[in-house]
Every structure is written in C-alpha cells, then in structure tokens.
Amino acid sequence: MEPDAGRDLAKEDVNADADVDVDDFLDAAALGLPPLEYESSAEVPPIETGFRAGVTIGCDVSFLRFTQPDSVLDLGDYVSNGLAALHPGLLRLAELTALDYESLSQAERVDALIALEQHRSWLDGLHQQLLASIAQSAEAAAAETGGAQKRNWIREEVAAALSLAPMTAATKMRNAQHLCTQLPATEHALLTGAITALKALAIIEGSYPLPEDVLPTYENRVLRRAATQTLAQLKQCVSRAQLRLDPAGAHQRHQRAVADRSVRITDAGDGMAWLSALLPAEHAHACAQRLDAAARMTPTTDARTLDQRRADLLIDAVISGLSGDLPTKQGLQPRINVIINLHTLAGVRDDPAWLDGYGPITAAAARQLATDPTSTWRRLITDPIFDQIIDYGTTRYR
C-alpha cells in the first residue's frame, strides 16, 4: 500500500483477508504519539502481562483490523458505532482522540462518549493495578528488618506524586491492593469499561466487612446489573448483599454503630451551625416524619417555608417539647414503612428488610420494629423473582 493510501481509505474497498498497516490510517506523529512498533502480520502474539507480588500488571492491546469486504469503509462511522462494543485499548483511544466530533451525528457523539467513558475506566483500572503493585512492594519492605521506615517512604512518595495527604494515599493503595488481589471480577469489569471507578470503589468498600470465602458470591450479586445501575442503586445493592451474605456480621456491626450514636455541632459560617445527629435509621426517619407532619399542620397564613417550619419545630421540640398528639387526618400521622418477608419475620431466615426512604436494614432491627406495641402490620404479596408487589391486604393488624 502506498504511504498516503490510508488518507483515501474511505474511497477503497478493504479486503477482509488482507493485512492492513495501522500507520496507513493512523498518523501517530500528527497526534503527538511516538512511532508505533509492531509487525503487520496477524500472527503477532498478544502482549504478555507481568505478574508482580500477586498483582497482574499489563493490558491487552489488540491490533485493529477492518473487515468490510463488500462495502466502503467510513472510519468515523466505524469508530462511533462499533467501538463502543469493543474492549478499550491504546490504539482505539488514539482513534477517539483523532475524531472530528463536529462531523458526527448526535447518536454518534453519544456512542463516542460511551467509548471515552470505557477508556476512562480502563485507564483507572491500570491506575489501580499500578497502585496495587506499589502497595505490595511496601508490604514486602515492611516485612524486612527495619522496613517500616521504607514502607512509610513509599507511602509518602505516592502521596507527593498524586498531591494527596499521606493517609489518603495509604487508603488508595489499600483499596487498589484489595481490588487486584481479592476482587478479580470487579477488576475485570473496570478494565473492560463495564463499570466506572466510583462504582468499583463502592464494591471495594462494601466487601471489607465480609468473610473472604463469600467474596466471589458477593461479586456475582453486585456486578449482575452494575453496568446499568446508577451509583446510588449500586450502593443499595451492595448493602443488600452485605446483609444477605453475612447476617450475623451485619447485626454485630449494627449494634456497634448504635453504640456510637451521637449529636454534633459544626460551624456553617454566617452565624449559623449544623446540628447533626447519628441515629439508628428507623429512629431518624421517625423523627423526620413527626417534624414533617407537625410542620404541615401549621396555619396556611404562616409565611415560613416548610423547611423553616421544620427547623423551628425542632428547636421547640428540644427546648420545650412537642406537646399533644399530632392530627391523624389527611394522612399526616407520622409513620415509617418497613417491608420484611414472612420467613424473616418469623425468625426462620435473616434476609434484609427494607426501610422506606432509607434502604436495607438488618432482620433483627426489622423484627424489633414489628414487635413494637405501636406497630401496624399489613399483608403484601410480592413476586419471588422480581420483588414486585402483586397483591396487598386492606386489613391492618396491630
């Protein structure tokens, strides 16, 4: 092929069985990249990955081959519509940077956006692998005589390189090491662009309290729909998996968390301050519901906003107390809703329950709420596969 033939590639038919020289359609010098060194033969073996201290380092960079024997190839159309379905790689990243986005349709721009997001995740995955390798080296240094100081130097070096506080750098190194040694499916999902770095972090943090032997099952549960979930939805899925796979451990963590309940005050500037309370979720929601119900029963002539009324009522409640029962009409009676399956309610199983407005809670906490003298029960029938409500009872039980 002539040196400039790649510039007219869109005008020629491409033989599916012919070897295509990447330099003919990718001008590395124009992109500010070093010359590409490879053999044009299709028999070139894939790049081998290195194995260092339990962490796999490397990436699979496949050589691009266009196979459209019966049609004229449009490079922009191929990249925009086809690249999103492929695994990220160095050559494809270079192609994306060379695209003229103004020449693409809206749909093609969205496809290119997806491809760029996949490559961002791929680079984040490589970043995690490198941090994990550094963390392994720091551990190896700490195992040596007098190696604690060297381990601290490594941490300080990473912190300086990334402009982070030393403790933040140490946390990042620990997370990366845990990802690359304990969560291989999550690492693969990040490297292939199926999930973002924030989603991977949510999965990593959710895995720490779990026993090592349930981590494969945990990954299988949370990664099942992670690619299409929002970050908030994934975090709820992580919480449910924690409670379902380790109910005893979840109960113990909940008990410790309840013991840490507290009220704090934080300066907010302009003569204001945040009064925050760390409470069990069901109690926090009950307090919020009561304040909301009381705020909505103030006269219509009250010029304060709903948020202002809630804040003033909280002050009155703490200082003087909210006297009397709140009205029950117009659906303003404060209440919290908890969904729990019958087997868990009876103590046969310890599946997580669902606190409306919050998310998963432990089976023990749900049973405690159900046996409260003021609680009211209502029968709900749900689909066992999709958890959708298919019937509900109109009778209530106290």
GROMACS .gro file of C-alpha atoms in nm:
model
  398
    1MET     CA    1   0.000   0.000   0.000
    2GLU     CA    2   0.133   0.348  -0.085
    3PRO     CA    3   0.228   0.567   0.214
    4ASP     CA    4  -0.063   0.808   0.155
    5ALA     CA    5  -0.319   0.545   0.063
    6GLY     CA    6  -0.464   0.544   0.414
    7ARG     CA    7  -0.585   0.903   0.367
    8ASP     CA    8  -0.816   0.780   0.090
    9LEU     CA    9  -0.916   0.467   0.276
   10ALA     CA   10  -1.284   0.564   0.274
   11LYS     CA   11  -1.280   0.552  -0.108
   12GLU     CA   12  -1.147   0.197  -0.133
   13ASP     CA   13  -1.279  -0.148  -0.062
   14VAL     CA   14  -1.094  -0.320   0.223
   15ASN     CA   15  -1.020  -0.689   0.179
   16ALA     CA   16  -1.109  -0.881   0.493
   17ASP     CA   17  -0.820  -1.122   0.444
   18ALA     CA   18  -0.556  -0.857   0.376
   19ASP     CA   19  -0.318  -0.725   0.640
   20VAL     CA   20  -0.373  -0.352   0.695
   21ASP     CA   21  -0.085  -0.136   0.810
   22VAL     CA   22  -0.201   0.075   1.105
   23ASP     CA   23   0.030   0.361   1.005
   24ASP     CA   24  -0.166   0.392   0.680
   25PHE     CA   25  -0.473   0.526   0.861
   26LEU     CA   26  -0.330   0.640   1.197
   27ASP     CA   27  -0.079   0.925   1.175
   28ALA     CA   28   0.098   0.888   1.509
   29ALA     CA   29   0.325   1.189   1.454
   30ALA     CA   30   0.028   1.416   1.388
   31LEU     CA   31  -0.127   1.303   1.716
   32GLY     CA   32   0.193   1.370   1.910
   33LEU     CA   33   0.245   0.998   1.973
   34PRO     CA   34   0.571   0.802   1.937
   35PRO     CA   35   0.602   0.579   1.628
   36LEU     CA   36   0.411   0.251   1.661
   37GLU     CA   37   0.639  -0.051   1.665
   38TYR     CA   38   0.478  -0.381   1.566
   39GLU     CA   39   0.466  -0.641   1.296
   40SER     CA   40   0.184  -0.623   1.045
   41SER     CA   41   0.129  -1.000   1.048
   42ALA     CA   42  -0.191  -1.126   1.204
   43GLU     CA   43   0.018  -1.391   1.380
   44VAL     CA   44   0.175  -1.141   1.622
   45PRO     CA   45   0.114  -1.286   1.971
   46PRO     CA   46  -0.071  -1.071   2.228
   47ILE     CA   47   0.128  -0.863   2.471
   48GLU     CA   48   0.215  -1.067   2.776
   49THR     CA   49   0.121  -0.939   3.119
   50GLY     CA   50   0.367  -0.937   3.403
   51PHE     CA   51   0.300  -1.083   3.748
   52ARG     CA   52   0.442  -0.892   4.041
   53ALA     CA   53   0.381  -0.984   4.407
   54GLY     CA   54   0.037  -1.126   4.346
   55VAL     CA   55  -0.085  -0.846   4.117
   56THR     CA   56  -0.126  -0.884   3.742
   57ILE     CA   57   0.017  -0.589   3.550
   58GLY     CA   58  -0.044  -0.523   3.182
   59CYS     CA   59  -0.314  -0.471   2.925
   60ASP     CA   60  -0.445  -0.643   2.616
   61VAL     CA   61  -0.385  -0.412   2.319
   62SER     CA   62  -0.540  -0.575   2.012
   63PHE     CA   63  -0.441  -0.461   1.664
   64LEU     CA   64  -0.729  -0.313   1.468
   65ARG     CA   65  -0.843  -0.496   1.155
   66PHE     CA   66  -1.127  -0.368   0.939
   67THR     CA   67  -1.333  -0.643   0.780
   68GLN     CA   68  -1.589  -0.497   0.540
   69PRO     CA   69  -1.519  -0.675   0.209
   70ASP     CA   70  -1.841  -0.572   0.035
   71SER     CA   71  -1.871  -0.208   0.135
   72VAL     CA   72  -1.681   0.118   0.152
   73LEU     CA   73  -1.543   0.189   0.498
   74ASP     CA   74  -1.627   0.515   0.677
   75LEU     CA   75  -1.376   0.542   0.962
   76GLY     CA   76  -1.583   0.790   1.163
   77ASP     CA   77  -1.894   0.573   1.134
   78TYR     CA   78  -1.696   0.262   1.234
   79VAL     CA   79  -1.543   0.425   1.541
   80SER     CA   80  -1.865   0.589   1.658
   81ASN     CA   81  -2.097   0.292   1.609
   82GLY     CA   82  -1.865  -0.005   1.652
   83LEU     CA   83  -1.602   0.097   1.905
   84ALA     CA   84  -1.844   0.126   2.198
   85ALA     CA   85  -1.899  -0.251   2.187
   86LEU     CA   86  -1.527  -0.335   2.190
   87HIS     CA   87  -1.278  -0.357   2.472
   88PRO     CA   88  -1.070  -0.045   2.541
   89GLY     CA   89  -0.715  -0.028   2.413
   90LEU     CA   90  -0.434   0.211   2.325
   91LEU     CA   91  -0.499   0.221   1.951
   92ARG     CA   92  -0.870   0.277   1.995
   93LEU     CA   93  -0.802   0.556   2.239
   94ALA     CA   94  -0.582   0.721   1.976
   95GLU     CA   95  -0.864   0.685   1.721
   96LEU     CA   96  -1.108   0.855   1.956
   97THR     CA   97  -0.875   1.147   2.011
   98ALA     CA   98  -0.846   1.192   1.633
   99LEU     CA   99  -1.223   1.209   1.575
  100ASP     CA  100  -1.386   1.528   1.447
  101TYR     CA  101  -1.682   1.537   1.685
  102GLU     CA  102  -1.849   1.821   1.496
  103SER     CA  103  -1.886   1.597   1.190
  104LEU     CA  104  -2.073   1.327   1.386
  105SER     CA  105  -2.445   1.297   1.434
  106GLN     CA  106  -2.596   1.327   1.782
  107ALA     CA  107  -2.627   0.949   1.811
  108GLU     CA  108  -2.264   0.905   1.702
  109ARG     CA  109  -2.148   1.160   1.961
  110VAL     CA  110  -2.325   0.964   2.233
  111ASP     CA  111  -2.159   0.643   2.109
  112ALA     CA  112  -1.821   0.818   2.116
  113LEU     CA  113  -1.898   0.943   2.468
  114ILE     CA  114  -1.965   0.585   2.579
  115ALA     CA  115  -1.636   0.473   2.424
  116LEU     CA  116  -1.444   0.753   2.600
  117GLU     CA  117  -1.606   0.658   2.931
  118GLN     CA  118  -1.499   0.297   2.878
  119HIS     CA  119  -1.143   0.409   2.816
  120ARG     CA  120  -1.151   0.628   3.126
  121SER     CA  121  -1.245   0.317   3.326
  122TRP     CA  122  -0.970   0.118   3.152
  123LEU     CA  123  -0.710   0.380   3.249
  124ASP     CA  124  -0.849   0.385   3.605
  125GLY     CA  125  -0.807   0.006   3.610
  126LEU     CA  126  -0.443   0.034   3.506
  127HIS     CA  127  -0.402   0.302   3.772
  128GLN     CA  128  -0.538   0.060   4.033
  129GLN     CA  129  -0.304  -0.217   3.916
  130LEU     CA  130  -0.001   0.008   3.947
  131LEU     CA  131  -0.104   0.131   4.293
  132ALA     CA  132  -0.158  -0.232   4.400
  133SER     CA  133   0.191  -0.324   4.282
  134ILE     CA  134   0.338  -0.034   4.482
  135ALA     CA  135   0.137  -0.140   4.787
  136GLN     CA  136   0.269  -0.496   4.755
  137SER     CA  137   0.623  -0.359   4.740
  138ALA     CA  138   0.558  -0.154   5.053
  139GLU     CA  139   0.435  -0.464   5.236
  140ALA     CA  140   0.738  -0.660   5.125
  141ALA     CA  141   0.961  -0.380   5.253
  142ALA     CA  142   0.778  -0.376   5.588
  143ALA     CA  143   0.844  -0.749   5.628
  144GLU     CA  144   1.218  -0.686   5.615
  145THR     CA  145   1.422  -0.586   5.917
  146GLY     CA  146   1.381  -0.213   5.965
  147GLY     CA  147   1.149  -0.199   5.665
  148ALA     CA  148   0.876   0.004   5.837
  149GLN     CA  149   1.056   0.328   5.754
  150LYS     CA  150   1.092   0.227   5.390
  151ARG     CA  151   0.719   0.145   5.377
  152ASN     CA  152   0.643   0.494   5.508
  153TRP     CA  153   0.875   0.645   5.247
  154ILE     CA  154   0.687   0.462   4.971
  155ARG     CA  155   0.356   0.594   5.102
  156GLU     CA  156   0.494   0.948   5.127
  157GLU     CA  157   0.632   0.921   4.773
  158VAL     CA  158   0.291   0.819   4.635
  159ALA     CA  159   0.122   1.098   4.833
  160ALA     CA  160   0.362   1.357   4.688
  161ALA     CA  161   0.326   1.223   4.333
  162LEU     CA  162  -0.055   1.239   4.347
  163SER     CA  163  -0.076   1.557   4.560
  164LEU     CA  164  -0.261   1.372   4.836
  165ALA     CA  165  -0.244   1.359   5.213
  166PRO     CA  166  -0.039   1.057   5.331
  167MET     CA  167  -0.343   0.889   5.489
  168THR     CA  168  -0.546   0.938   5.170
  169ALA     CA  169  -0.264   0.784   4.966
  170ALA     CA  170  -0.247   0.490   5.207
  171THR     CA  171  -0.622   0.434   5.169
  172LYS     CA  172  -0.597   0.440   4.789
  173MET     CA  173  -0.312   0.188   4.797
  174ARG     CA  174  -0.507  -0.041   5.031
  175ASN     CA  175  -0.818  -0.023   4.811
  176ALA     CA  176  -0.617  -0.096   4.495
  177GLN     CA  177  -0.445  -0.393   4.657
  178HIS     CA  178  -0.777  -0.532   4.778
  179LEU     CA  179  -0.929  -0.489   4.431
  180CYS     CA  180  -0.646  -0.662   4.246
  181THR     CA  181  -0.598  -0.950   4.490
  182GLN     CA  182  -0.948  -1.019   4.628
  183LEU     CA  183  -1.198  -0.893   4.369
  184PRO     CA  184  -1.086  -1.019   4.025
  185ALA     CA  185  -1.431  -0.990   3.864
  186THR     CA  186  -1.462  -0.626   3.972
  187GLU     CA  187  -1.111  -0.553   3.843
  188HIS     CA  188  -1.202  -0.710   3.507
  189ALA     CA  189  -1.525  -0.508   3.489
  190LEU     CA  190  -1.328  -0.188   3.547
  191LEU     CA  191  -1.061  -0.272   3.289
  192THR     CA  192  -1.320  -0.356   3.024
  193GLY     CA  193  -1.513  -0.035   3.089
  194ALA     CA  194  -1.826  -0.210   3.222
  195ILE     CA  195  -1.819  -0.006   3.545
  196THR     CA  196  -1.668   0.326   3.649
  197ALA     CA  197  -1.403   0.384   3.914
  198LEU     CA  198  -1.666   0.519   4.155
  199LYS     CA  199  -1.873   0.202   4.117
  200ALA     CA  200  -1.563  -0.012   4.169
  201LEU     CA  201  -1.487   0.184   4.487
  202ALA     CA  202  -1.839   0.123   4.619
  203ILE     CA  203  -1.795  -0.251   4.560
  204ILE     CA  204  -1.449  -0.249   4.723
  205GLU     CA  205  -1.567  -0.065   5.035
  206GLY     CA  206  -1.872  -0.289   5.065
  207SER     CA  207  -1.656  -0.603   5.055
  208TYR     CA  208  -1.433  -0.520   5.353
  209PRO     CA  209  -1.668  -0.643   5.630
  210LEU     CA  210  -1.743  -0.973   5.451
  211PRO     CA  211  -1.561  -1.304   5.508
  212GLU     CA  212  -1.316  -1.389   5.231
  213ASP     CA  213  -1.499  -1.708   5.133
  214VAL     CA  214  -1.818  -1.520   5.032
  215LEU     CA  215  -1.644  -1.257   4.817
  216PRO     CA  216  -1.699  -1.446   4.486
  217THR     CA  217  -2.072  -1.472   4.560
  218TYR     CA  218  -2.076  -1.107   4.665
  219GLU     CA  219  -1.914  -1.001   4.336
  220ASN     CA  220  -2.159  -1.211   4.136
  221ARG     CA  221  -2.455  -1.043   4.309
  222VAL     CA  222  -2.342  -0.681   4.286
  223LEU     CA  223  -2.195  -0.699   3.933
  224ARG     CA  224  -2.507  -0.858   3.783
  225ARG     CA  225  -2.665  -0.521   3.697
  226ALA     CA  226  -2.386  -0.281   3.797
  227ALA     CA  227  -2.321  -0.166   3.440
  228THR     CA  228  -2.673  -0.024   3.400
  229GLN     CA  229  -2.734   0.094   3.758
  230THR     CA  230  -2.674   0.440   3.894
  231LEU     CA  231  -2.416   0.474   4.172
  232ALA     CA  232  -2.694   0.511   4.433
  233GLN     CA  233  -2.870   0.197   4.307
  234LEU     CA  234  -2.544   0.001   4.315
  235LYS     CA  235  -2.476   0.110   4.674
  236GLN     CA  236  -2.819  -0.017   4.778
  237CYS     CA  237  -2.743  -0.345   4.601
  238VAL     CA  238  -2.412  -0.364   4.790
  239SER     CA  239  -2.592  -0.307   5.122
  240ARG     CA  240  -2.845  -0.582   5.047
  241ALA     CA  241  -2.568  -0.824   4.952
  242GLN     CA  242  -2.382  -0.749   5.277
  243LEU     CA  243  -2.691  -0.817   5.488
  244ARG     CA  244  -2.790  -1.129   5.295
  245LEU     CA  245  -2.447  -1.294   5.280
  246ASP     CA  246  -2.339  -1.217   5.637
  247PRO     CA  247  -2.648  -1.151   5.853
  248ALA     CA  248  -2.471  -1.226   6.181
  249GLY     CA  249  -2.185  -0.991   6.100
  250ALA     CA  250  -2.430  -0.725   5.982
  251HIS     CA  251  -2.618  -0.746   6.312
  252GLN     CA  252  -2.295  -0.709   6.511
  253ARG     CA  253  -2.190  -0.406   6.301
  254HIS     CA  254  -2.535  -0.251   6.351
  255GLN     CA  255  -2.508  -0.298   6.728
  256ARG     CA  256  -2.165  -0.132   6.732
  257ALA     CA  257  -2.299   0.153   6.517
  258VAL     CA  258  -2.593   0.205   6.753
  259ALA     CA  259  -2.345   0.230   7.039
  260ASP     CA  260  -2.173   0.515   6.850
  261ARG     CA  261  -2.489   0.729   6.821
  262SER     CA  262  -2.421   1.094   6.892
  263VAL     CA  263  -2.517   1.457   6.835
  264ARG     CA  264  -2.263   1.703   6.694
  265ILE     CA  265  -2.249   2.069   6.607
  266THR     CA  266  -2.045   2.206   6.315
  267ASP     CA  267  -1.978   2.569   6.220
  268ALA     CA  268  -2.153   2.668   5.896
  269GLY     CA  269  -2.045   3.036   5.882
  270ASP     CA  270  -2.261   3.349   5.871
  271GLY     CA  271  -2.367   3.298   6.231
  272MET     CA  272  -2.512   2.953   6.152
  273ALA     CA  273  -2.424   2.600   6.262
  274TRP     CA  274  -2.516   2.243   6.164
  275LEU     CA  275  -2.675   2.036   6.441
  276SER     CA  276  -2.639   1.676   6.326
  277ALA     CA  277  -2.733   1.352   6.495
  278LEU     CA  278  -2.612   1.000   6.421
  279LEU     CA  279  -2.911   0.777   6.496
  280PRO     CA  280  -3.046   0.434   6.403
  281ALA     CA  281  -3.210   0.474   6.062
  282GLU     CA  282  -3.561   0.387   6.183
  283HIS     CA  283  -3.541   0.642   6.465
  284ALA     CA  284  -3.405   0.913   6.238
  285HIS     CA  285  -3.686   0.860   5.988
  286ALA     CA  286  -3.947   0.857   6.266
  287CYS     CA  287  -3.817   1.193   6.394
  288ALA     CA  288  -3.818   1.338   6.044
  289GLN     CA  289  -4.172   1.215   5.978
  290ARG     CA  290  -4.300   1.367   6.303
  291LEU     CA  291  -4.140   1.704   6.230
  292ASP     CA  292  -4.278   1.698   5.878
  293ALA     CA  293  -4.630   1.616   5.995
  294ALA     CA  294  -4.623   1.894   6.255
  295ALA     CA  295  -4.484   2.144   6.004
  296ARG     CA  296  -4.761   2.071   5.755
  297MET     CA  297  -5.035   2.134   6.017
  298THR     CA  298  -4.940   2.498   6.077
  299PRO     CA  299  -5.197   2.756   5.960
  300THR     CA  300  -5.199   2.845   5.589
  301THR     CA  301  -5.130   3.206   5.683
  302ASP     CA  302  -4.785   3.107   5.813
  303ALA     CA  303  -4.534   3.280   5.583
  304ARG     CA  304  -4.245   3.047   5.669
  305THR     CA  305  -4.129   2.785   5.422
  306LEU     CA  306  -4.174   2.418   5.505
  307ASP     CA  307  -3.802   2.381   5.579
  308GLN     CA  308  -3.812   2.684   5.809
  309ARG     CA  309  -4.111   2.542   5.997
  310ARG     CA  310  -3.936   2.206   6.041
  311ALA     CA  311  -3.624   2.380   6.178
  312ASP     CA  312  -3.826   2.593   6.422
  313LEU     CA  313  -4.026   2.290   6.537
  314LEU     CA  314  -3.702   2.101   6.605
  315ILE     CA  315  -3.589   2.386   6.829
  316ASP     CA  316  -3.926   2.380   7.010
  317ALA     CA  317  -3.912   2.001   7.043
  318VAL     CA  318  -3.566   2.002   7.201
  319ILE     CA  319  -3.616   2.301   7.426
  320SER     CA  320  -3.985   2.277   7.520
  321GLY     CA  321  -4.110   1.953   7.365
  322LEU     CA  322  -4.386   1.899   7.110
  323SER     CA  323  -4.693   1.866   7.330
  324GLY     CA  324  -5.005   1.667   7.241
  325ASP     CA  325  -5.075   1.410   6.972
  326LEU     CA  326  -5.040   1.506   6.610
  327PRO     CA  327  -5.357   1.502   6.398
  328THR     CA  328  -5.436   1.182   6.215
  329LYS     CA  329  -5.646   1.333   5.934
  330GLN     CA  330  -5.523   1.398   5.578
  331GLY     CA  331  -5.264   1.123   5.603
  332LEU     CA  332  -5.031   1.336   5.813
  333GLN     CA  333  -4.991   1.091   6.101
  334PRO     CA  334  -4.613   1.032   6.116
  335ARG     CA  335  -4.517   0.677   6.024
  336ILE     CA  336  -4.236   0.470   5.880
  337ASN     CA  337  -4.281   0.175   5.645
  338VAL     CA  338  -4.076  -0.144   5.669
  339ILE     CA  339  -4.104  -0.437   5.427
  340ILE     CA  340  -3.997  -0.778   5.560
  341ASN     CA  341  -4.069  -1.127   5.431
  342LEU     CA  342  -4.268  -1.372   5.641
  343HIS     CA  343  -3.982  -1.619   5.697
  344THR     CA  344  -3.758  -1.344   5.832
  345LEU     CA  345  -4.039  -1.202   6.046
  346ALA     CA  346  -4.086  -1.548   6.199
  347GLY     CA  347  -3.712  -1.582   6.265
  348VAL     CA  348  -3.663  -1.870   6.021
  349ARG     CA  349  -3.435  -1.663   5.795
  350ASP     CA  350  -3.235  -1.344   5.831
  351ASP     CA  351  -3.294  -1.180   5.494
  352PRO     CA  352  -3.253  -0.800   5.492
  353ALA     CA  353  -3.567  -0.588   5.531
  354TRP     CA  354  -3.639  -0.260   5.352
  355LEU     CA  355  -3.694   0.072   5.533
  356ASP     CA  356  -3.887   0.303   5.303
  357GLY     CA  357  -3.687   0.615   5.225
  358TYR     CA  358  -3.361   0.463   5.352
  359GLY     CA  359  -3.286   0.118   5.211
  360PRO     CA  360  -3.182  -0.223   5.350
  361ILE     CA  361  -3.179  -0.279   5.728
  362THR     CA  362  -3.093  -0.589   5.930
  363ALA     CA  363  -3.351  -0.857   6.002
  364ALA     CA  364  -3.310  -0.806   6.377
  365ALA     CA  365  -3.385  -0.433   6.351
  366ALA     CA  366  -3.694  -0.504   6.137
  367ARG     CA  367  -3.824  -0.765   6.382
  368GLN     CA  368  -3.777  -0.521   6.669
  369LEU     CA  369  -3.989  -0.264   6.486
  370ALA     CA  370  -4.254  -0.524   6.401
  371THR     CA  371  -4.294  -0.627   6.766
  372ASP     CA  372  -4.324  -0.269   6.893
  373PRO     CA  373  -4.666  -0.223   7.063
  374THR     CA  374  -4.747   0.072   6.835
  375SER     CA  375  -4.666  -0.107   6.509
  376THR     CA  376  -4.930  -0.191   6.249
  377TRP     CA  377  -4.899  -0.481   6.004
  378ARG     CA  378  -5.034  -0.510   5.651
  379ARG     CA  379  -5.008  -0.814   5.423
  380LEU     CA  380  -4.815  -0.768   5.097
  381ILE     CA  381  -4.760  -1.041   4.836
  382THR     CA  382  -4.458  -0.995   4.609
  383ASP     CA  383  -4.323  -1.175   4.308
  384PRO     CA  384  -4.039  -1.401   4.437
  385ILE     CA  385  -3.816  -1.326   4.137
  386PHE     CA  386  -3.861  -0.953   4.072
  387ASP     CA  387  -3.982  -0.844   4.420
  388GLN     CA  388  -4.273  -0.655   4.264
  389ILE     CA  389  -4.593  -0.622   4.473
  390ILE     CA  390  -4.870  -0.826   4.308
  391ASP     CA  391  -5.133  -0.809   4.584
  392TYR     CA  392  -5.188  -0.635   4.917
  393GLY     CA  393  -5.434  -0.672   5.203
  394THR     CA  394  -5.665  -0.389   5.310
  395THR     CA  395  -5.692  -0.521   5.665
  396ARG     CA  396  -5.441  -0.395   5.919
  397TYR     CA  397  -5.321  -0.585   6.225
  398ARG     CA  398  -5.180  -0.445   6.545
   0.00000   0.00000   0.00000
